[in-house]
């Protein structure tokens, strides 16, 4: 069942979902990008097929716009699309994984893909009742339906791609969900704990991309 939390609008400029000493979870190890400890992934034999990613992205966004226009945006979470919409390094469909920093640069260099990527994050967030631009619940209130693993993949993807503002926003959503919808319980995929999503921080050098995420 969806968690339909209706939260009061925070005052303008107020920080959302701060981590208090009581609610702060123990330190969780964040897995480094897969290519940092698998040398074979550092030199892909073929360049990433950006066109394939754009084709999949465009088809998904077209469906989501129809759902939005019909007032059914939340239904987008019933489908499977994480692999190509929010690429990560260790997804279950290797054909859609990013294998090295060069893959990330190749996708980011395509302006239409990058705009679609950011839009996809915002639309997924809105389907959960979260305004990703403002980093706060939408006016209708939070509608958390899960799955936990989708939020974890979105956060990891944003972390890998250096999208600072959207990363911070989706981590704020995760803290609100954990506090108000999960009763402090861990994010999980079966028996796998996904709480690293709360602890991902961009390393020095990727912060220079921060302003781009606001477009």
XYZ file of C-alpha atoms in Angstrom:
215
model
C 0.000 0.000 0.000
C 1.149 3.516 -0.683
C 2.336 5.688 2.164
C 0.239 8.795 1.683
C 1.967 11.196 4.028
C 0.540 14.707 3.915
C 3.251 16.878 5.321
C 3.058 20.533 6.231
C 4.858 22.862 3.864
C 8.220 23.790 5.458
C 9.015 27.498 5.709
C 10.801 29.013 2.749
C 14.498 28.295 2.944
C 14.115 25.643 5.618
C 16.260 22.554 5.346
C 14.292 19.388 4.673
C 14.624 16.181 6.649
C 17.813 16.961 8.577
C 19.655 14.008 10.035
C 19.225 14.120 13.796
C 21.518 12.191 16.154
C 18.638 9.865 17.062
C 17.628 9.099 13.473
C 21.108 8.922 11.977
C 21.888 5.374 10.899
C 25.269 3.739 11.584
C 27.940 4.326 8.926
C 27.307 2.256 5.813
C 30.010 1.369 3.317
C 29.329 2.770 -0.145
C 30.385 0.437 -2.947
C 32.866 2.145 -5.282
C 32.131 2.063 -9.021
C 32.586 -1.472 -10.285
C 35.365 -0.517 -12.689
C 37.540 0.688 -9.799
C 38.081 -2.888 -8.636
C 37.567 -4.807 -11.892
C 40.317 -3.859 -14.292
C 38.625 -5.722 -17.157
C 35.809 -3.145 -17.098
C 38.183 -0.213 -17.579
C 38.759 -0.876 -21.280
C 35.458 -1.737 -23.002
C 35.937 -3.303 -26.408
C 33.039 -1.337 -27.921
C 31.871 2.233 -27.285
C 28.598 2.744 -25.465
C 25.599 2.830 -27.821
C 24.130 6.218 -26.921
C 21.435 5.903 -29.584
C 20.048 2.765 -27.948
C 19.796 4.583 -24.617
C 18.090 7.559 -26.264
C 15.574 5.346 -28.060
C 14.583 3.593 -24.837
C 14.499 6.860 -22.923
C 12.324 8.564 -25.518
C 9.802 5.713 -25.550
C 9.536 5.724 -21.747
C 9.172 9.485 -21.502
C 6.429 9.437 -24.145
C 4.482 6.862 -22.103
C 5.011 8.796 -18.907
C 3.727 12.011 -20.459
C 0.535 10.195 -21.462
C 0.140 8.908 -17.912
C 0.721 12.404 -16.544
C -1.811 13.934 -18.907
C -4.353 11.288 -17.853
C -3.730 12.030 -14.162
C -2.143 8.601 -13.642
C 1.542 9.443 -13.330
C 1.940 7.189 -10.277
C 1.262 4.205 -12.549
C 4.684 4.610 -14.156
C 6.170 2.756 -11.187
C 4.307 -0.399 -12.257
C 6.706 -0.852 -15.182
C 10.356 -1.947 -15.464
C 12.748 0.588 -16.918
C 15.532 1.285 -14.434
C 18.304 -0.315 -16.518
C 18.238 2.170 -19.401
C 16.605 5.179 -17.727
C 18.992 5.353 -14.756
C 22.188 3.546 -15.784
C 24.389 2.144 -13.048
C 27.546 0.055 -13.011
C 26.223 -3.258 -11.693
C 22.667 -3.665 -12.928
C 21.179 -7.061 -13.732
C 21.183 -6.306 -17.481
C 24.849 -5.747 -18.375
C 24.012 -4.346 -21.813
C 22.650 -1.222 -20.096
C 25.409 -0.781 -17.518
C 27.972 2.008 -17.602
C 31.370 0.299 -17.633
C 33.789 3.160 -17.071
C 34.029 6.925 -16.727
C 34.234 7.182 -20.515
C 30.713 5.744 -20.784
C 29.443 8.393 -18.384
C 31.193 11.161 -20.316
C 29.752 9.833 -23.563
C 26.184 9.950 -22.273
C 26.608 13.318 -20.564
C 28.017 14.772 -23.779
C 24.676 14.173 -25.502
C 22.597 17.149 -24.399
C 19.237 15.641 -25.367
C 19.971 12.434 -23.450
C 21.065 14.439 -20.411
C 17.938 16.597 -20.421
C 15.796 13.459 -20.725
C 17.700 11.818 -17.881
C 17.045 14.723 -15.530
C 13.414 14.883 -16.614
C 13.028 11.156 -15.928
C 14.320 11.613 -12.376
C 11.898 14.474 -11.774
C 8.941 12.528 -13.197
C 9.703 9.432 -11.121
C 9.989 11.626 -8.048
C 6.707 13.383 -8.843
C 4.998 10.009 -9.189
C 6.020 9.427 -5.553
C 4.667 12.851 -4.578
C 8.077 14.513 -4.420
C 9.102 17.785 -6.075
C 12.699 17.053 -7.067
C 13.458 20.643 -8.046
C 12.356 22.026 -4.678
C 13.542 18.955 -2.714
C 10.284 18.747 -0.783
C 6.955 16.884 -0.920
C 4.574 18.003 -3.645
C 1.457 19.850 -2.539
C -0.674 16.708 -2.722
C 1.632 14.982 -0.235
C 4.025 12.073 -0.390
C 2.737 8.901 -2.102
C 5.477 6.360 -1.502
C 4.731 3.110 -3.325
C 8.280 1.809 -3.692
C 10.043 -0.229 -4.751
C 13.036 0.545 -2.564
C 15.419 -0.757 -5.202
C 14.245 1.817 -7.760
C 15.077 4.699 -5.475
C 18.425 3.061 -4.706
C 19.215 2.749 -8.419
C 18.233 6.349 -9.116
C 20.455 7.599 -6.306
C 23.405 5.445 -7.397
C 23.000 6.610 -10.995
C 22.914 10.272 -9.953
C 26.013 9.663 -7.836
C 27.889 8.042 -10.724
C 26.856 10.835 -13.112
C 27.788 13.629 -10.701
C 24.305 15.193 -10.615
C 24.679 17.003 -7.297
C 21.342 18.855 -6.905
C 19.189 15.894 -7.963
C 21.298 13.530 -5.859
C 20.761 15.682 -2.773
C 17.034 15.930 -3.498
C 16.515 12.193 -3.934
C 18.508 11.474 -0.784
C 16.268 13.934 1.044
C 13.281 11.953 -0.270
C 14.903 8.759 1.016
C 15.300 10.225 4.501
C 11.662 11.354 4.557
C 10.457 7.941 3.346
C 12.579 6.095 5.888
C 11.335 8.313 8.704
C 7.672 8.713 7.807
C 6.789 5.681 5.694
C 9.166 2.951 6.841
C 9.285 3.668 10.559
C 13.075 3.905 10.409
C 13.466 0.507 8.748
C 16.189 -0.109 6.190
C 15.712 0.090 2.445
C 15.858 -3.449 1.074
C 15.829 -5.612 -2.026
C 14.974 -9.005 -0.631
C 17.652 -9.635 1.982
C 20.003 -7.012 0.554
C 20.151 -3.778 2.559
C 20.262 -0.720 0.296
C 20.998 1.967 2.866
C 24.175 3.024 1.061
C 21.831 5.290 -0.894
C 21.689 7.570 2.157
C 25.474 7.896 2.375
C 26.673 8.556 -1.177
C 28.681 11.754 -1.481
C 30.294 13.164 -4.594
C 34.092 13.133 -4.570
C 36.101 16.294 -5.218
C 36.013 17.196 -8.885
C 32.448 16.110 -9.548
C 30.970 19.001 -7.601
C 31.669 21.254 -10.587
C 28.716 19.565 -12.308
C 26.335 20.699 -9.573
C 24.802 23.648 -11.389
C 23.971 21.547 -14.444
C 21.449 19.459 -12.550
C 19.142 22.435 -12.195
C 18.346 22.647 -15.901
